[in-house]
Amino acid sequence: MTTNDKGDKRMGRRISRRRFTQMVAAAAGASLFAPTILRAQAKGVIKIANIQPITGASAAYGIRARDGAILALEDVNAAGGWKDASGKLWTFEMVHSDMANDPRQAVTLVRQAPFEASISVAIGPTNSVGYVPVVPVAGQLKFPLMGSGSGAPIKEWNPYSFRVNPVSTVAVPVLLRKVVAKEKVKTLAVIYDQTQDAQAGDAEVCRKMAAELGYRISADEAFRSGDQDFSAQISKIRSTRPDAVYVAAATGDGVKVSTQVREAGIDKPMLTGYGSFHDPVYWDGTKGLITGCYTWLAQDLNAPTPQLKSFLDRYNKKFPQQEATSFSSYGYDAVIAIVEAIKKAGSTDREKIAAAMRSLDITTPLGTRITFKNPPDGNNLNPSVVVVQVNGRGTYTTV
């Protein structure tokens, strides 16, 4: 054996030891990283598109629904999210968008959402001017949509669209029956926003209930969202000397209408829908001129259950700029309904989620009963309606 041969063998042994050491280190590194890789593979994210009017006349509704949904998502994830049948753990995220009280923007946002594969479902819009036009879009795209406040009539439902809140055709008759009897209303004036489906729907219910309750519509006046001067409509209303006035307007416009009604010397009770007069924004905007006026809520917020009180306290602490209203609870309940539908479906597949929603029957942590039977429609079959008379900033007595 030559010197070179010996050297080569020694070099071979050295290389072998070095390579062995590298292999051991690589193996150790692989074992260190393997659990991390497995953990990453065992987790997933389900995204929910939350499309709301954050600016514009309906912002008071959209902000509350958005923030209520945020709290619900925090609660769901804190409780562990959802684990599917294979053991994969899923957490939830929300993608927020502002449809700015513009129906075209709402349609655009709903059309865009399904292009992101991780977005399984959408919430909203809370206002009917956004929700009504996106219902057919959800059907076309086969994309599950959970409404969180809209109450206007839907001309044609599809099996992909739902809403957790009471609607005008259910709630307004309850409001009218109680107030007409209490105030002995024989003539009712109506002033409504003809550009908003929910508000036009409220006005239509007022007309239809007249024969049943024995009152007469003394004035039926329309305006358009964004108008500033309602003197012509209010002058007509004042000339008919009504026993009560129904103000069908989103909060931003309704504050102006209600203030001008009172400034015109009309001191009769006013009524409105969707809990609007209960909103502190309304009280502040009218400087308390809505004292003694009537609206309806989905829950009795002054006498909450322990679970509802906990939600209200947490909400008001986290979002002090906008106190909780029924719209806050709609956002919360919408998320819970979606999560329960996903659990029932056992899947993140949109079609399976929608199928689970169609026969969903749950009670949320806030005590809201949500029952769907779609077809024929996506309305909650078991909404609660509480009629209230406002007596202070965010306070009331039940009727």
Coordinates of C-alpha atoms in Angstrom, one line a residue, residues 93-312:
E93 CA -60.7 35.3 10.4
M94 CA -62.8 38.2 9.1
V95 CA -62.3 40.3 6.0
H96 CA -64.0 43.7 6.4
S97 CA -65.3 45.9 3.5
D98 CA -67.2 49.1 3.4
M99 CA -70.1 49.2 0.9
A100 CA -70.7 52.9 1.9
N101 CA -74.5 52.8 1.5
D102 CA -74.1 52.2 -2.2
P103 CA -75.9 49.1 -3.7
R104 CA -73.4 48.9 -6.6
Q105 CA -70.5 48.8 -4.2
A106 CA -72.3 46.0 -2.2
V107 CA -72.8 44.0 -5.4
T108 CA -69.1 44.4 -6.4
L109 CA -67.8 43.3 -3.0
V110 CA -70.0 40.2 -2.9
R111 CA -68.9 39.3 -6.4
Q112 CA -65.3 39.7 -5.4
A113 CA -65.4 37.7 -2.2
P114 CA -65.7 34.2 -3.7
F115 CA -62.5 34.6 -5.7
E116 CA -60.5 34.1 -2.5
A117 CA -60.8 30.4 -1.9
S118 CA -60.4 30.7 1.9
I119 CA -63.5 32.9 2.1
S120 CA -66.4 30.4 2.7
V121 CA -69.3 32.8 3.5
A122 CA -70.3 36.5 3.8
I123 CA -72.1 38.5 6.4
G124 CA -74.2 41.5 5.6
P125 CA -74.8 44.1 4.4
T126 CA -76.8 45.2 7.4
N127 CA -78.8 47.8 5.5
S128 CA -81.4 46.7 3.0
V129 CA -80.1 49.1 0.3
G130 CA -77.1 46.8 0.3
Y131 CA -78.6 43.4 1.2
V132 CA -81.6 43.3 -1.2
P133 CA -79.5 43.7 -4.4
V134 CA -76.8 41.1 -3.3
V135 CA -79.3 38.3 -2.6
P136 CA -79.6 37.3 -6.3
V137 CA -75.9 37.7 -6.7
A138 CA -75.3 35.2 -3.8
G139 CA -77.6 32.8 -5.6
Q140 CA -75.8 33.2 -8.9
L141 CA -72.4 32.6 -7.3
K142 CA -73.7 29.8 -5.0
F143 CA -72.1 31.8 -2.2
P144 CA -73.6 31.6 1.3
L145 CA -74.8 35.0 2.6
M146 CA -75.9 35.8 6.2
G147 CA -77.8 39.1 6.6
S148 CA -77.3 40.9 9.9
G149 CA -80.0 43.6 10.1
S150 CA -81.8 44.1 6.7
G151 CA -85.5 43.8 7.1
A152 CA -86.9 44.8 3.7
P153 CA -89.0 42.3 1.7
I154 CA -87.1 40.1 -0.8
K155 CA -89.0 39.6 -4.0
E156 CA -87.3 36.3 -4.9
W157 CA -85.2 34.2 -2.4
N158 CA -82.6 31.6 -3.3
P159 CA -81.2 28.8 -1.1
Y160 CA -77.9 30.7 -0.4
S161 CA -79.3 33.8 1.3
F162 CA -80.3 34.1 5.0
R163 CA -80.8 36.7 7.7
V164 CA -80.8 36.4 11.5
N165 CA -82.8 39.5 12.5
P166 CA -86.5 40.3 12.6
V167 CA -87.9 41.7 9.4
S168 CA -90.3 44.6 8.9
T169 CA -93.2 42.4 7.9
V170 CA -93.0 40.7 11.3
A171 CA -91.8 43.5 13.6
V172 CA -93.7 46.6 12.3
P173 CA -97.2 45.0 12.8
V174 CA -96.2 44.2 16.4
L175 CA -95.1 47.8 16.9
L176 CA -98.2 49.3 15.3
R177 CA -100.7 47.1 17.2
K178 CA -99.3 48.1 20.6
V179 CA -98.8 51.8 19.8
V180 CA -102.1 52.3 18.0
A181 CA -103.9 50.8 21.0
K182 CA -101.9 52.7 23.6
E183 CA -102.0 56.1 21.9
K184 CA -105.6 55.6 20.5
V185 CA -104.3 56.5 17.0
K186 CA -107.0 57.2 14.4
T187 CA -104.8 59.0 11.8
L188 CA -101.2 58.1 11.0
A189 CA -98.9 60.2 8.9
V190 CA -96.0 58.4 7.1
I191 CA -92.8 60.0 5.9
Y192 CA -90.3 57.6 4.4
D193 CA -87.1 57.3 2.4
Q194 CA -88.1 56.0 -1.0
T195 CA -84.5 55.1 -1.9
Q196 CA -84.1 52.6 0.9
D197 CA -85.8 49.3 0.5
A198 CA -86.2 48.7 4.3
Q199 CA -87.8 52.1 4.8
A200 CA -90.1 51.8 1.8
G201 CA -91.0 48.4 3.2
D202 CA -92.0 49.9 6.6
A203 CA -94.2 52.5 4.9
E204 CA -95.9 49.7 3.0
V205 CA -96.6 47.8 6.2
C206 CA -98.2 51.0 7.7
R207 CA -100.5 51.2 4.7
K208 CA -101.5 47.5 4.9
M209 CA -102.2 47.5 8.6
A210 CA -104.5 50.5 8.4
A211 CA -107.7 48.5 7.7
E212 CA -106.9 45.9 10.4
L213 CA -106.1 48.5 13.2
G214 CA -108.8 51.0 12.2
Y215 CA -106.6 54.0 11.5
R216 CA -106.4 56.2 8.4
I217 CA -103.2 57.3 6.6
S218 CA -103.6 61.1 6.7
A219 CA -100.3 61.8 4.8
D220 CA -97.9 59.6 2.8
E221 CA -94.8 61.6 2.1
A222 CA -91.5 60.4 0.4
F223 CA -88.0 61.8 0.4
R224 CA -84.6 60.7 -0.9
S225 CA -81.6 59.7 1.2
G226 CA -79.3 62.7 1.6
D227 CA -82.1 65.3 1.5
Q228 CA -81.6 68.2 3.9
D229 CA -84.9 70.1 3.8
F230 CA -88.2 68.3 4.5
S231 CA -90.3 71.3 5.0
A232 CA -92.7 70.5 2.1
Q233 CA -93.4 67.0 3.4
I234 CA -93.7 68.1 7.0
S235 CA -96.1 71.0 6.1
K236 CA -98.4 68.5 4.4
I237 CA -98.2 66.2 7.5
R238 CA -99.0 69.1 9.9
S239 CA -102.0 70.2 7.8
T240 CA -103.6 66.7 8.4
R241 CA -103.2 66.9 12.2
P242 CA -102.2 63.2 12.6
D243 CA -102.4 61.4 15.9
A244 CA -98.9 59.9 15.3
V245 CA -96.1 60.1 12.7
Y246 CA -94.2 57.1 11.3
V247 CA -90.6 58.1 10.4
A248 CA -89.1 55.5 8.1
A249 CA -85.5 56.6 7.6
A250 CA -82.0 55.3 8.3
T251 CA -80.4 56.9 11.3
G252 CA -78.5 59.6 9.5
D253 CA -81.5 60.9 7.6
G254 CA -84.0 60.1 10.4
V255 CA -82.3 62.4 12.8
K256 CA -82.9 65.3 10.4
V257 CA -86.5 64.4 9.7
S258 CA -87.4 63.9 13.4
T259 CA -85.8 67.1 14.4
Q260 CA -87.6 69.1 11.7
V261 CA -90.9 67.4 12.6
R262 CA -90.6 68.6 16.2
E263 CA -89.3 72.1 15.1
A264 CA -92.5 72.4 13.0
G265 CA -94.6 72.1 16.1
I266 CA -95.8 68.6 15.6
D267 CA -95.7 67.1 19.1
K268 CA -97.5 63.8 18.5
P269 CA -95.7 60.5 19.1
M270 CA -93.3 59.3 16.4
L271 CA -92.6 55.7 15.5
T272 CA -89.7 54.1 13.7
G273 CA -88.3 50.7 13.0
Y274 CA -85.1 48.8 13.6
G275 CA -84.5 50.1 17.1
S276 CA -83.4 53.5 15.6
F277 CA -84.8 55.8 18.3
H278 CA -83.0 53.6 20.9
D279 CA -79.7 54.4 19.3
P280 CA -77.8 57.1 21.4
V281 CA -76.8 58.6 18.1
Y282 CA -80.4 59.4 17.5
W283 CA -80.8 60.9 21.0
D284 CA -77.7 63.1 20.6
G285 CA -78.6 64.1 17.1
T286 CA -82.1 65.3 18.0
K287 CA -81.0 66.7 21.4
G288 CA -83.6 64.5 23.1
L289 CA -86.6 65.5 20.9
I290 CA -87.5 61.8 20.5
T291 CA -88.5 61.5 24.1
G292 CA -91.7 59.5 24.3
C293 CA -91.3 58.0 20.8
Y294 CA -91.6 54.3 19.9
T295 CA -89.5 51.7 18.2
W296 CA -88.8 48.0 18.4
L297 CA -85.8 45.9 19.4
A298 CA -84.9 42.3 19.0
Q299 CA -84.0 41.9 22.7
D300 CA -84.9 43.7 25.9
L301 CA -81.5 45.3 26.4
N302 CA -82.6 46.9 29.7
A303 CA -83.4 43.5 31.2
P304 CA -80.8 41.3 29.6
T305 CA -80.0 37.7 30.5
P306 CA -76.6 37.2 32.1
Q307 CA -75.2 36.1 28.8
L308 CA -76.6 39.1 27.0
K309 CA -75.4 41.4 29.7
S310 CA -71.9 40.0 29.5
F311 CA -71.9 40.7 25.8
L312 CA -73.2 44.2 26.2

